[in-house]
Amino acid sequence: MLFNSLSFAVFMTAVFLIYWNIPAGYRYLVVLAANCYFYLGFGVRNFILLCIVCVATYLGAIFMEKCHGSLKKLCFGLPFAVSLGLLLVFKYFNFAGQILSDTLGIFGIGFTPAVLKLAAPIGISFYTFKVISYMVEVYRGKLPAQRNFAKYAVYVGFFPQIASGPIERPGHFFEKLESLGTLSGEAGEKFEKNISKRSGKASMAKGAFFRFDGFSYEKASNALKLMGVGFFKKMIVADLLSGYVTKVFSNVTAYDGFALMTAAVLFSIQIYCDFAGYSDIANGAAQLLGFNGARNFEYPYFSSSVKEFWGRWHISLSTWFRDYIYIPLGGSRVGSLRYALNIMITFMVSGLWHGANLTFIVWGALHGAVQVLETFAHNAWARLRGRDPKDKAYRKKGAARIVSIVLVFIFATVAWVFFEADSVSDALYVLTNMWHGITSPVAYIKGGLQSIGINSGMMIHLVLVTGMLFVYDLAAYIAMQQGSTIFERFNRLPKVVRWIVYVAVVDLMVIWFMQYGADSSSFVYFEF
C-alpha cells in the first residue's frame, strides 16, 4: 500500500476515526492492528520475518535486564545476530558472493557464487536499525525493556515509518505512546467545557461515539498540511522528474552533453522531493494519531557545507550512524588521522546501507572525503586568522554563504550520479561526457533538452513546479531560522486568505492530474 494511493487515503481515514473514538488507554491496539494490516500488504513472508525480529528482540531485552556478565552479552548478541543477520542475508548475500568471486578470479581461482533469488523485505533496513537502537539502549541501561509486547510491536512496525523511516528512537516513542490521548489539568478542563457547550452534555466527552478526547484540531490541521506538502513533492515534482531521469540513467551511453547534465541535476531534485515527500507524509500521518515523528529533512540544499548538509539530510539516519558507529569509534575526540578514518568508515557504511553496489560505497566515500577535507580546511583557516574553529560567530554570511550553497549543491549532484548510476563506469561516463559540446552553448542546451524530450511547454512546467518548491522551501527555511514554522505563520493569516490558498492548491492539483494522470509510483527509498 503506497502513501500516494487511494487505498492509503481510505485506510488512514478509517484508522483516524477508530483511533480517536475509543478510550485513550486502548488506542495503541488500533495502531497495532493498523501496523499488521498495512505491512501484510507487502506479503505474508515479509510479515513473518518482521514478527521474528520483533519477538527475538523483545525477549532478548527482557532477559538482558535479568542477567549479568557474559549471560547478559549472550542475551544481547543472539537477537542482535538474528536481526542483523536477516538484513545481511537479504541485502548483501549476492553482493558478497560476487566480491569473493571477483577477488578469487584475480588469482586465477574459479568460483561461482550461489545466488539468493529473494527480494529484501520492504523496510528491513529501517526496522533493523530501530531494533538495534532499542537493544543497545537497553543494554547500556539507558532505557528499560518494554514489558508490553503489543506496545513494542507498535514501535517496531509503526506503519507510517515501517517502509522508509524516519528511524524513530525508542525512548521518545515509548514516552509518547504512554501519554497519548491523556488530558489533565487546564487542558482537560478546557476540553470538558468545550464539549459541554457544544452538546449540553458533559458526559459526552467520555461516552459519545465522536469523542475525540485529547484531539487537537490545530495539530491535525498542521499534519494534513504537512502531508499535502509531501504529496506535492512526491506526486507533482518527483514523479514528473523521474521519467527524464530514468530515461537517461537506464541507458547513459545513448546520451551526452547537456542531456546528461540535466538528468544529473533533475535527479538531485527528484531524490530530495521523493524522500522528503515520503518523510512529510509519514510524519503527517503520525501526527494525525498524536505522534511527533523524528524530523528527517531540514532543507538540505540550503547548506553551506557538506557537514551542514548531513545535519539536514536524512537526519534520523545520519544521527543513528553518529550515535552507534561514529562516536563509538572515537568521534572527533581523537587525532586528525583517526578522525578522518572514523568519518570515512561511517560514510562508507552509510553508503553500503543504501545498497549492495560499489556505486553506493563510492557515494559514501565521496561525502566522507569531502567532509574531512572541509573540516581540515576550516580549522586551518580559522587558526590562521586567530579564531576558534568552533566559534559560532565565525560562519559564512552574505555572498560567501550563497556561493558555498551553490558549491555544496554541485558536489551533492556529482555524488548523486554515483548513487543513481547502475555502475561506477556509468557514473564516470556521465561525469566526463556531460561537457561534450559545451563550447557551442545554444546548440549544447537545445540539443540536450530535445534528446530527452523536454520541449518548451514542458520546460515551463518544470520551471513552475521547481520554482514553487524553491519558494516554499526558502520560506520554510527562513521561518525555521527565526524559531518558527511555516505553518505557524500561515495559520496567522486571515481565514479568507488561507481558504484562497487551499482552493488554489486543490485546483492546481486537479488540473495537473487531469493533464498527467495520478498513477501511484513507488518511493525511491523503498529499495533500501
Short mmCIF file of C-alpha atoms in Angstrom, two decimals:
data_model
loop_
_atom_site.label_atom_id
_atom_site.label_comp_id
_atom_site.label_asym_id
_atom_site.label_seq_id
_atom_site.Cartn_x
_atom_site.Cartn_y
_atom_site.Cartn_z
CA MET A 1 0.00 0.00 0.00
CA LEU A 2 1.65 3.19 -1.19
CA PHE A 3 1.12 6.54 0.54
CA ASN A 4 0.27 8.13 -2.81
CA SER A 5 -2.70 5.84 -3.45
CA LEU A 6 -6.44 5.96 -2.89
CA SER A 7 -6.28 2.79 -0.78
CA PHE A 8 -4.00 4.53 1.73
CA ALA A 9 -6.35 7.52 1.94
CA VAL A 10 -9.25 5.19 2.80
CA PHE A 11 -7.08 3.20 5.23
CA MET A 12 -5.75 6.30 7.01
CA THR A 13 -9.24 7.78 7.33
CA ALA A 14 -10.57 4.58 8.90
CA VAL A 15 -7.64 4.33 11.33
CA PHE A 16 -8.00 8.00 12.27
CA LEU A 17 -11.73 7.73 13.06
CA ILE A 18 -11.44 4.50 15.02
CA TYR A 19 -8.34 5.66 16.88
CA TRP A 20 -9.84 8.86 18.23
CA ASN A 21 -13.18 7.26 19.16
CA ILE A 22 -12.01 4.68 21.67
CA PRO A 23 -10.61 5.18 25.19
CA ALA A 24 -7.06 6.52 25.19
CA GLY A 25 -5.67 3.50 27.02
CA TYR A 26 -6.57 1.18 24.14
CA ARG A 27 -5.52 3.30 21.19
CA TYR A 28 -2.17 1.57 20.81
CA LEU A 29 -4.11 -1.60 19.92
CA VAL A 30 -5.69 0.24 16.99
CA VAL A 31 -2.21 1.22 15.82
CA LEU A 32 -1.02 -2.37 16.24
CA ALA A 33 -3.90 -3.66 14.10
CA ALA A 34 -3.17 -0.95 11.52
CA ASN A 35 0.51 -1.94 11.50
CA CYS A 36 -0.36 -5.58 10.80
CA TYR A 37 -2.85 -4.77 8.05
CA PHE A 38 -0.51 -2.27 6.40
CA TYR A 39 2.57 -4.50 6.39
CA LEU A 40 0.68 -7.64 5.36
CA GLY A 41 0.05 -5.75 2.13
CA PHE A 42 3.73 -6.29 1.32
CA GLY A 43 3.43 -10.08 1.65
CA VAL A 44 2.99 -12.74 4.31
CA ARG A 45 6.68 -13.75 4.13
CA ASN A 46 7.78 -10.21 4.92
CA PHE A 47 5.30 -10.02 7.79
CA ILE A 48 6.60 -13.28 9.31
CA LEU A 49 10.20 -12.03 9.15
CA LEU A 50 9.16 -8.80 10.87
CA CYS A 51 7.46 -10.84 13.60
CA ILE A 52 10.61 -12.95 14.10
CA VAL A 53 12.73 -9.84 14.57
CA CYS A 54 10.14 -8.31 16.87
CA VAL A 55 9.81 -11.38 19.12
CA ALA A 56 13.57 -12.04 19.26
CA THR A 57 14.48 -8.50 20.30
CA TYR A 58 11.54 -8.19 22.70
CA LEU A 59 12.56 -11.33 24.61
CA GLY A 60 16.26 -10.50 24.39
CA ALA A 61 15.77 -7.11 26.03
CA ILE A 62 13.70 -8.56 28.88
CA PHE A 63 16.24 -11.30 29.61
CA MET A 64 19.06 -8.74 29.37
CA GLU A 65 17.65 -6.84 32.34
CA LYS A 66 17.63 -10.00 34.43
CA CYS A 67 21.11 -11.22 33.53
CA HIS A 68 24.65 -10.05 34.15
CA GLY A 69 28.11 -10.53 32.69
CA SER A 70 28.55 -12.97 29.83
CA LEU A 71 24.93 -14.12 30.03
CA LYS A 72 23.75 -10.56 29.51
CA LYS A 73 26.03 -10.29 26.47
CA LEU A 74 24.53 -13.51 25.13
CA CYS A 75 21.00 -12.15 25.57
CA PHE A 76 22.09 -9.10 23.62
CA GLY A 77 24.09 -10.95 20.99
CA LEU A 78 21.56 -13.58 19.91
CA PRO A 79 18.65 -11.27 18.94
CA PHE A 80 21.17 -8.79 17.57
CA ALA A 81 22.59 -11.53 15.35
CA VAL A 82 19.11 -12.60 14.22
CA SER A 83 18.11 -9.05 13.27
CA LEU A 84 21.36 -8.04 11.61
CA GLY A 85 21.78 -11.49 10.06
CA LEU A 86 18.47 -11.28 8.21
CA LEU A 87 19.44 -7.85 6.87
CA LEU A 88 22.85 -9.09 5.72
CA VAL A 89 21.45 -12.19 4.03
CA PHE A 90 18.67 -10.47 2.14
CA LYS A 91 20.62 -7.37 1.10
CA TYR A 92 24.25 -8.42 0.85
CA PHE A 93 24.49 -12.19 0.29
CA ASN A 94 24.68 -11.94 -3.51
CA PHE A 95 26.96 -8.89 -3.35
CA ALA A 96 29.39 -10.64 -1.00
CA GLY A 97 29.42 -13.71 -3.24
CA GLN A 98 30.23 -11.62 -6.29
CA ILE A 99 33.02 -9.77 -4.47
CA LEU A 100 34.50 -13.11 -3.38
CA SER A 101 34.26 -14.46 -6.93
CA ASP A 102 35.94 -11.38 -8.41
CA THR A 103 38.70 -11.44 -5.78
CA LEU A 104 39.48 -15.12 -6.35
CA GLY A 105 39.41 -14.50 -10.09
CA ILE A 106 42.33 -12.10 -9.73
CA PHE A 107 44.42 -15.04 -8.53
CA GLY A 108 43.12 -17.33 -11.26
CA ILE A 109 40.79 -19.26 -8.96
CA GLY A 110 37.40 -20.01 -10.49
CA PHE A 111 34.42 -19.65 -8.15
CA THR A 112 30.71 -19.49 -8.96
CA PRO A 113 28.82 -17.99 -6.02
CA ALA A 114 25.36 -19.12 -5.00
CA VAL A 115 22.63 -16.63 -5.86
CA LEU A 116 19.78 -15.86 -3.48
CA LYS A 117 16.72 -15.07 -5.59
CA LEU A 118 14.71 -13.37 -2.89
CA ALA A 119 13.81 -9.70 -2.72
CA ALA A 120 14.67 -7.94 0.52
CA PRO A 121 11.61 -7.31 2.72
CA ILE A 122 10.24 -3.78 2.48
CA GLY A 123 11.68 -1.61 5.25
CA ILE A 124 14.14 -4.19 6.59
CA SER A 125 16.99 -1.65 6.65
CA PHE A 126 14.86 0.74 8.68
CA TYR A 127 13.24 -1.56 11.23
CA THR A 128 16.53 -3.40 11.77
CA PHE A 129 18.14 -0.12 12.82
CA LYS A 130 15.18 0.61 15.10
CA VAL A 131 15.52 -2.68 16.97
CA ILE A 132 19.31 -2.37 17.17
CA SER A 133 18.87 1.08 18.70
CA TYR A 134 16.42 -0.37 21.21
CA MET A 135 18.70 -3.29 22.13
CA VAL A 136 21.74 -1.06 22.57
CA GLU A 137 19.87 1.43 24.77
CA VAL A 138 18.52 -1.36 26.99
CA TYR A 139 21.96 -2.99 27.18
CA ARG A 140 23.55 0.31 28.23
CA GLY A 141 20.90 0.78 30.91
CA LYS A 142 19.59 3.98 29.35
CA LEU A 143 16.16 2.52 28.62
CA PRO A 144 14.04 -0.04 30.50
CA ALA A 145 12.88 -3.05 28.49
CA GLN A 146 9.33 -2.66 27.23
CA ARG A 147 7.22 -5.29 29.01
CA ASN A 148 4.10 -4.84 26.90
CA PHE A 149 4.72 -6.80 23.70
CA ALA A 150 1.89 -5.05 21.86
CA LYS A 151 3.41 -1.63 22.56
CA TYR A 152 6.83 -2.86 21.48
CA ALA A 153 5.32 -4.19 18.26
CA VAL A 154 3.69 -0.80 17.70
CA TYR A 155 7.16 0.76 17.86
CA VAL A 156 8.89 -1.72 15.55
CA GLY A 157 6.15 -1.88 12.93
CA PHE A 158 4.72 1.66 13.18
CA PHE A 159 3.02 1.85 9.80
CA PRO A 160 3.84 5.45 8.83
CA GLN A 161 7.56 4.69 9.31
CA ILE A 162 7.96 0.97 8.55
CA ALA A 163 8.74 1.24 4.82
CA SER A 164 11.25 4.10 4.70
CA GLY A 165 11.59 5.69 8.11
CA PRO A 166 12.18 8.05 9.80
CA ILE A 167 14.19 5.83 12.15
CA GLU A 168 12.47 6.67 15.43
CA ARG A 169 14.40 6.36 18.69
CA PRO A 170 12.68 4.05 21.22
CA GLY A 171 12.84 6.31 24.28
CA HIS A 172 10.98 9.16 22.63
CA PHE A 173 8.46 6.83 21.00
CA PHE A 174 7.53 4.91 24.16
CA GLU A 175 7.26 8.11 26.16
CA LYS A 176 4.79 9.46 23.63
CA LEU A 177 2.95 6.15 23.45
CA GLU A 178 2.34 6.20 27.20
CA SER A 179 0.93 9.74 27.14
CA LEU A 180 -1.22 9.54 24.03
CA GLY A 181 -4.70 10.92 24.40
CA THR A 182 -4.36 11.84 28.06
CA LEU A 183 -5.76 15.14 29.25
CA SER A 184 -5.12 16.68 32.62
CA GLY A 185 -5.24 19.98 34.42
CA GLU A 186 -6.17 23.04 32.37
CA ALA A 187 -6.24 21.14 29.08
CA GLY A 188 -8.72 18.60 30.44
CA GLU A 189 -10.99 21.23 31.97
CA LYS A 190 -10.96 23.27 28.77
CA PHE A 191 -11.87 20.21 26.72
CA GLU A 192 -14.76 19.26 29.01
CA LYS A 193 -16.13 22.83 28.85
CA ASN A 194 -15.93 22.90 25.06
CA ILE A 195 -17.79 19.60 24.79
CA SER A 196 -20.42 20.79 27.25
CA LYS A 197 -21.02 23.99 25.29
CA ARG A 198 -21.47 22.12 22.04
CA SER A 199 -23.72 19.32 23.29
CA GLY A 200 -25.09 20.35 26.64
CA LYS A 201 -23.90 17.01 27.97
CA ALA A 202 -20.71 16.92 29.96
CA SER A 203 -20.71 13.13 29.76
CA MET A 204 -20.24 13.25 26.01
CA ALA A 205 -16.50 13.70 26.46
CA LYS A 206 -16.36 10.24 27.95
CA GLY A 207 -19.20 8.29 26.38
CA ALA A 208 -20.30 9.50 22.95
CA PHE A 209 -19.16 7.92 19.69
CA PHE A 210 -17.43 11.02 18.29
CA ARG A 211 -15.46 11.56 21.46
CA PHE A 212 -12.07 12.73 20.08
CA ASP A 213 -10.78 13.30 23.63
CA GLY A 214 -7.21 14.53 23.53
CA PHE A 215 -7.62 15.55 19.91
CA SER A 216 -6.11 18.85 18.74
CA TYR A 217 -7.68 20.45 15.68
CA GLU A 218 -4.67 22.70 15.18
CA LYS A 219 -2.21 19.79 15.27
CA ALA A 220 -4.37 17.73 12.93
CA SER A 221 -4.66 20.69 10.57
CA ASN A 222 -0.88 21.11 10.52
CA ALA A 223 -0.48 17.36 9.99
CA LEU A 224 -2.72 17.49 6.92
CA LYS A 225 -0.79 20.49 5.61
CA LEU A 226 2.46 18.57 6.09
CA MET A 227 1.04 15.59 4.23
CA GLY A 228 -0.13 17.92 1.47
CA VAL A 229 3.38 19.30 1.10
CA GLY A 230 4.68 15.74 0.97
CA PHE A 231 2.21 14.77 -1.76
CA PHE A 232 3.23 17.85 -3.74
CA LYS A 233 6.91 16.97 -3.50
CA LYS A 234 6.31 13.35 -4.47
CA MET A 235 3.45 13.41 -6.98
CA ILE A 236 3.92 16.81 -8.61
CA VAL A 237 7.71 17.23 -8.58
CA ALA A 238 9.47 13.88 -8.07
CA ASP A 239 7.20 11.84 -10.33
CA LEU A 240 7.43 14.45 -13.08
CA LEU A 241 11.23 14.43 -12.99
CA SER A 242 11.65 10.67 -12.60
CA GLY A 243 10.62 9.96 -16.19
CA TYR A 244 13.50 12.00 -17.60
CA VAL A 245 15.99 10.74 -15.03
CA THR A 246 15.12 7.08 -15.61
CA LYS A 247 15.22 7.54 -19.37
CA VAL A 248 18.82 8.76 -19.25
CA PHE A 249 20.29 6.68 -16.41
CA SER A 250 18.85 3.41 -17.75
CA ASN A 251 21.00 3.84 -20.88
CA VAL A 252 23.57 6.55 -20.24
CA THR A 253 25.75 5.79 -23.26
CA ALA A 254 22.88 6.78 -25.56
CA TYR A 255 23.20 10.39 -24.38
CA ASP A 256 25.88 13.02 -23.98
CA GLY A 257 26.33 16.70 -23.28
CA PHE A 258 23.57 18.71 -21.68
CA ALA A 259 21.20 15.72 -21.57
CA LEU A 260 23.49 14.07 -19.02
CA MET A 261 23.93 17.27 -17.02
CA THR A 262 20.16 17.84 -16.99
CA ALA A 263 19.49 14.28 -15.81
CA ALA A 264 22.05 14.67 -13.01
CA VAL A 265 20.54 17.94 -11.76
CA LEU A 266 16.98 16.62 -12.07
CA PHE A 267 17.90 13.55 -10.03
CA SER A 268 19.23 15.78 -7.24
CA ILE A 269 15.83 17.43 -7.08
CA GLN A 270 13.90 14.19 -7.62
CA ILE A 271 15.50 12.21 -4.81
CA TYR A 272 15.06 15.10 -2.39
CA CYS A 273 11.39 15.52 -3.29
CA ASP A 274 10.78 11.77 -3.31
CA PHE A 275 12.31 11.05 0.08
CA ALA A 276 11.47 14.33 1.82
CA GLY A 277 7.96 13.92 0.41
CA TYR A 278 7.71 10.44 1.91
CA SER A 279 9.01 11.72 5.26
CA ASP A 280 6.50 14.58 5.28
CA ILE A 281 3.62 12.20 4.57
CA ALA A 282 4.89 9.73 7.19
CA ASN A 283 5.27 12.41 9.86
CA GLY A 284 1.92 13.94 8.94
CA ALA A 285 0.20 10.55 9.27
CA ALA A 286 1.92 10.00 12.63
CA GLN A 287 0.86 13.45 13.84
CA LEU A 288 -2.76 12.67 12.96
CA LEU A 289 -2.51 9.97 15.63
CA GLY A 290 -0.78 12.24 18.13
CA PHE A 291 2.81 11.15 17.48
CA ASN A 292 5.58 13.63 16.68
CA GLY A 293 7.83 11.72 14.30
CA ALA A 294 11.55 12.37 14.04
CA ARG A 295 12.35 15.27 11.73
CA ASN A 296 14.13 13.84 8.70
CA PHE A 297 14.82 16.83 6.44
CA GLU A 298 15.55 20.49 7.13
CA TYR A 299 16.02 21.97 3.65
CA PRO A 300 19.44 20.39 2.96
CA TYR A 301 20.07 22.20 -0.31
CA PHE A 302 20.41 25.45 1.65
CA SER A 303 23.51 24.03 3.36
CA SER A 304 26.80 25.88 3.03
CA SER A 305 28.97 22.85 3.86
CA VAL A 306 28.82 19.09 3.47
CA LYS A 307 28.78 18.75 7.25
CA GLU A 308 25.76 21.03 7.43
CA PHE A 309 24.17 19.07 4.57
CA TRP A 310 24.31 15.90 6.65
CA GLY A 311 22.78 17.75 9.57
CA ARG A 312 19.79 18.45 7.33
CA TRP A 313 19.57 15.37 5.07
CA HIS A 314 18.03 12.10 6.33
CA ILE A 315 18.59 13.31 9.86
CA SER A 316 17.29 10.19 11.60
CA LEU A 317 19.79 8.02 9.69
CA SER A 318 22.77 10.35 10.00
CA THR A 319 22.24 10.72 13.76
CA TRP A 320 21.87 6.93 14.06
CA PHE A 321 25.26 6.43 12.40
CA ARG A 322 26.70 9.20 14.57
CA ASP A 323 25.50 7.64 17.83
CA TYR A 324 26.09 3.96 17.09
CA ILE A 325 29.12 3.94 14.78
CA TYR A 326 30.96 7.29 14.65
CA ILE A 327 31.02 8.10 18.38
CA PRO A 328 31.89 4.52 19.48
CA LEU A 329 34.81 4.68 17.04
CA GLY A 330 36.06 7.75 18.87
CA GLY A 331 34.27 10.51 17.01
CA SER A 332 36.23 13.75 16.73
CA ARG A 333 37.87 13.44 20.16
CA VAL A 334 40.90 11.75 18.64
CA GLY A 335 43.85 12.71 16.47
CA SER A 336 43.38 14.09 12.97
CA LEU A 337 44.16 10.84 11.14
CA ARG A 338 41.90 8.81 13.41
CA TYR A 339 39.14 11.39 12.98
CA ALA A 340 39.47 11.11 9.19
CA LEU A 341 39.32 7.32 9.42
CA ASN A 342 36.23 7.45 11.65
CA ILE A 343 34.45 9.73 9.19
CA MET A 344 35.38 7.56 6.20
CA ILE A 345 34.24 4.35 7.90
CA THR A 346 30.94 5.92 8.93
CA PHE A 347 30.15 7.29 5.49
CA MET A 348 31.20 4.15 3.63
CA VAL A 349 29.00 2.04 5.91
CA SER A 350 26.22 4.54 5.26
CA GLY A 351 26.74 4.07 1.54
CA LEU A 352 26.66 0.28 1.90
CA TRP A 353 23.47 0.55 3.97
CA HIS A 354 21.78 2.12 0.96
CA GLY A 355 22.54 -0.77 -1.33
CA ALA A 356 24.78 -3.69 -2.24
CA ASN A 357 26.66 -1.98 -5.04
CA LEU A 358 30.07 -0.36 -5.35
CA THR A 359 28.34 2.82 -6.54
CA PHE A 360 26.83 3.40 -3.08
CA ILE A 361 30.18 2.86 -1.38
CA VAL A 362 31.80 5.41 -3.72
CA TRP A 363 28.93 7.82 -3.00
CA GLY A 364 29.53 7.47 0.75
CA ALA A 365 33.30 7.73 0.36
CA LEU A 366 32.95 10.97 -1.63
CA HIS A 367 30.85 12.56 1.11
CA GLY A 368 33.24 11.34 3.79
CA ALA A 369 36.37 12.55 1.98
CA VAL A 370 34.94 16.00 1.24
CA GLN A 371 33.74 16.41 4.83
CA VAL A 372 37.22 15.54 6.12
CA LEU A 373 38.90 17.98 3.72
CA GLU A 374 36.31 20.61 4.54
CA THR A 375 36.91 20.23 8.29
CA PHE A 376 40.69 20.38 7.95
CA ALA A 377 40.49 23.45 5.69
CA HIS A 378 38.05 25.20 8.01
CA ASN A 379 40.19 24.55 11.09
CA ALA A 380 43.39 25.68 9.36
CA TRP A 381 41.79 28.87 8.05
CA ALA A 382 40.25 29.70 11.43
CA ARG A 383 43.53 29.25 13.26
CA LEU A 384 45.35 31.28 10.61
CA ARG A 385 43.01 34.16 11.40
CA GLY A 386 43.30 33.65 15.15
CA ARG A 387 39.76 32.34 15.61
CA ASP A 388 38.32 29.34 17.37
CA PRO A 389 37.06 26.89 14.70
CA LYS A 390 34.05 26.13 16.93
CA ASP A 391 33.10 29.80 17.29
CA LYS A 392 29.52 30.05 16.01
CA ALA A 393 30.08 33.70 15.14
CA TYR A 394 32.59 32.53 12.56
CA ARG A 395 30.15 31.46 9.87
CA LYS A 396 29.77 32.22 6.19
CA LYS A 397 27.44 35.13 5.53
CA GLY A 398 26.06 37.03 2.58
CA ALA A 399 27.61 36.33 -0.81
CA ALA A 400 30.10 33.84 0.66
CA ARG A 401 27.24 31.73 2.01
CA ILE A 402 25.35 31.83 -1.29
CA VAL A 403 28.45 30.72 -3.20
CA SER A 404 29.01 27.94 -0.66
CA ILE A 405 25.40 26.76 -1.01
CA VAL A 406 25.81 26.54 -4.79
CA LEU A 407 29.09 24.64 -4.44
CA VAL A 408 27.57 22.16 -1.98
CA PHE A 409 24.66 21.56 -4.37
CA ILE A 410 27.10 20.95 -7.24
CA PHE A 411 29.08 18.48 -5.14
CA ALA A 412 25.90 16.72 -3.98
CA THR A 413 24.80 16.42 -7.62
CA VAL A 414 28.13 14.88 -8.63
CA ALA A 415 27.86 12.38 -5.78
CA TRP A 416 24.23 11.59 -6.64
CA VAL A 417 25.39 10.47 -10.09
CA PHE A 418 27.14 7.52 -8.45
CA PHE A 419 24.07 6.89 -6.29
CA GLU A 420 21.74 6.62 -9.31
CA ALA A 421 24.04 5.02 -11.88
CA ASP A 422 23.97 1.25 -12.39
CA SER A 423 27.76 1.03 -12.19
CA VAL A 424 30.82 3.14 -11.44
CA SER A 425 31.70 3.12 -15.15
CA ASP A 426 28.25 4.53 -15.99
CA ALA A 427 28.71 7.26 -13.39
CA LEU A 428 32.12 8.18 -14.77
CA TYR A 429 30.66 8.25 -18.29
CA VAL A 430 28.00 10.74 -17.15
CA LEU A 431 30.51 12.99 -15.38
CA THR A 432 33.05 13.01 -18.22
CA ASN A 433 30.64 13.29 -21.16
CA MET A 434 28.23 15.89 -19.80
CA TRP A 435 30.60 18.62 -21.04
CA HIS A 436 30.61 17.43 -24.64
CA GLY A 437 29.58 20.29 -26.94
CA ILE A 438 29.61 22.99 -24.26
CA THR A 439 31.72 25.27 -26.49
CA SER A 440 28.53 25.89 -28.51
CA PRO A 441 26.17 26.82 -25.66
CA VAL A 442 22.93 27.28 -27.62
CA ALA A 443 23.24 24.01 -29.53
CA TYR A 444 24.51 22.30 -26.36
CA ILE A 445 21.42 23.23 -24.34
CA LYS A 446 18.86 22.89 -27.13
CA GLY A 447 20.18 19.53 -28.32
CA GLY A 448 20.38 18.13 -24.81
CA LEU A 449 16.80 19.05 -23.93
CA GLN A 450 15.42 17.74 -27.21
CA SER A 451 17.22 14.41 -26.86
CA ILE A 452 15.40 13.63 -23.61
CA GLY A 453 12.05 15.02 -24.75
CA ILE A 454 11.83 18.33 -22.93
CA ASN A 455 10.07 20.82 -25.20
CA SER A 456 9.23 24.44 -24.47
CA GLY A 457 5.88 23.58 -22.88
CA MET A 458 7.41 21.00 -20.56
CA MET A 459 10.21 23.41 -19.70
CA ILE A 460 7.60 25.87 -18.45
CA HIS A 461 6.06 23.13 -16.30
CA LEU A 462 9.44 22.15 -14.89
CA VAL A 463 10.32 25.75 -14.06
CA LEU A 464 6.88 26.26 -12.49
CA VAL A 465 6.92 23.26 -10.15
CA THR A 466 10.59 23.58 -9.16
CA GLY A 467 10.06 27.31 -8.64
CA MET A 468 7.12 26.61 -6.32
CA LEU A 469 9.24 24.09 -4.45
CA PHE A 470 12.08 26.60 -4.08
CA VAL A 471 9.79 29.36 -2.81
CA TYR A 472 8.14 27.04 -0.27
CA ASP A 473 11.44 25.63 0.99
CA LEU A 474 13.00 29.08 1.22
CA ALA A 475 10.05 30.44 3.19
CA ALA A 476 10.07 27.39 5.47
CA TYR A 477 13.84 27.63 5.92
CA ILE A 478 13.66 31.32 6.87
CA ALA A 479 10.84 30.61 9.33
CA MET A 480 12.87 27.79 10.89
CA GLN A 481 15.95 30.03 11.22
CA GLN A 482 13.78 32.54 13.07
CA GLY A 483 12.49 29.94 15.53
CA SER A 484 9.10 29.44 13.93
CA THR A 485 7.49 27.18 11.33
CA ILE A 486 5.88 27.97 8.02
CA PHE A 487 2.59 26.51 9.27
CA GLU A 488 2.56 28.74 12.35
CA ARG A 489 2.99 31.75 10.10
CA PHE A 490 0.41 30.51 7.62
CA ASN A 491 -2.13 29.94 10.42
CA ARG A 492 -1.79 33.59 11.44
CA LEU A 493 -3.03 34.76 8.05
CA PRO A 494 -6.69 35.85 7.71
CA LYS A 495 -9.03 32.89 7.21
CA VAL A 496 -10.13 34.12 3.79
CA VAL A 497 -6.51 34.18 2.58
CA ARG A 498 -5.92 30.66 3.86
CA TRP A 499 -9.00 29.35 2.07
CA ILE A 500 -7.97 31.04 -1.15
CA VAL A 501 -4.65 29.18 -0.89
CA TYR A 502 -6.43 25.87 -0.14
CA VAL A 503 -8.73 26.22 -3.14
CA ALA A 504 -5.89 27.31 -5.42
CA VAL A 505 -3.73 24.33 -4.41
CA VAL A 506 -6.59 21.84 -4.89
CA ASP A 507 -7.44 23.34 -8.28
CA LEU A 508 -3.80 23.17 -9.33
CA MET A 509 -3.51 19.52 -8.34
CA VAL A 510 -6.76 18.58 -10.11
CA ILE A 511 -5.62 20.30 -13.31
CA TRP A 512 -2.22 18.66 -13.00
CA PHE A 513 -3.64 15.17 -12.57
CA MET A 514 -6.04 15.69 -15.47
CA GLN A 515 -3.03 16.60 -17.60
CA TYR A 516 -0.52 13.99 -16.43
CA GLY A 517 -2.56 11.37 -14.59
CA ALA A 518 -2.42 10.28 -10.96
CA ASP A 519 -0.93 6.80 -11.14
CA SER A 520 0.78 5.66 -7.94
CA SER A 521 4.53 5.21 -8.22
CA SER A 522 6.84 3.72 -5.62
CA PHE A 523 9.22 5.78 -3.50
CA VAL A 524 12.97 5.64 -4.22
CA TYR A 525 13.87 4.69 -0.64
CA PHE A 526 11.57 1.65 -0.74
CA GLU A 527 14.57 -0.01 -2.43
CA PHE A 528 16.68 0.39 0.70
#
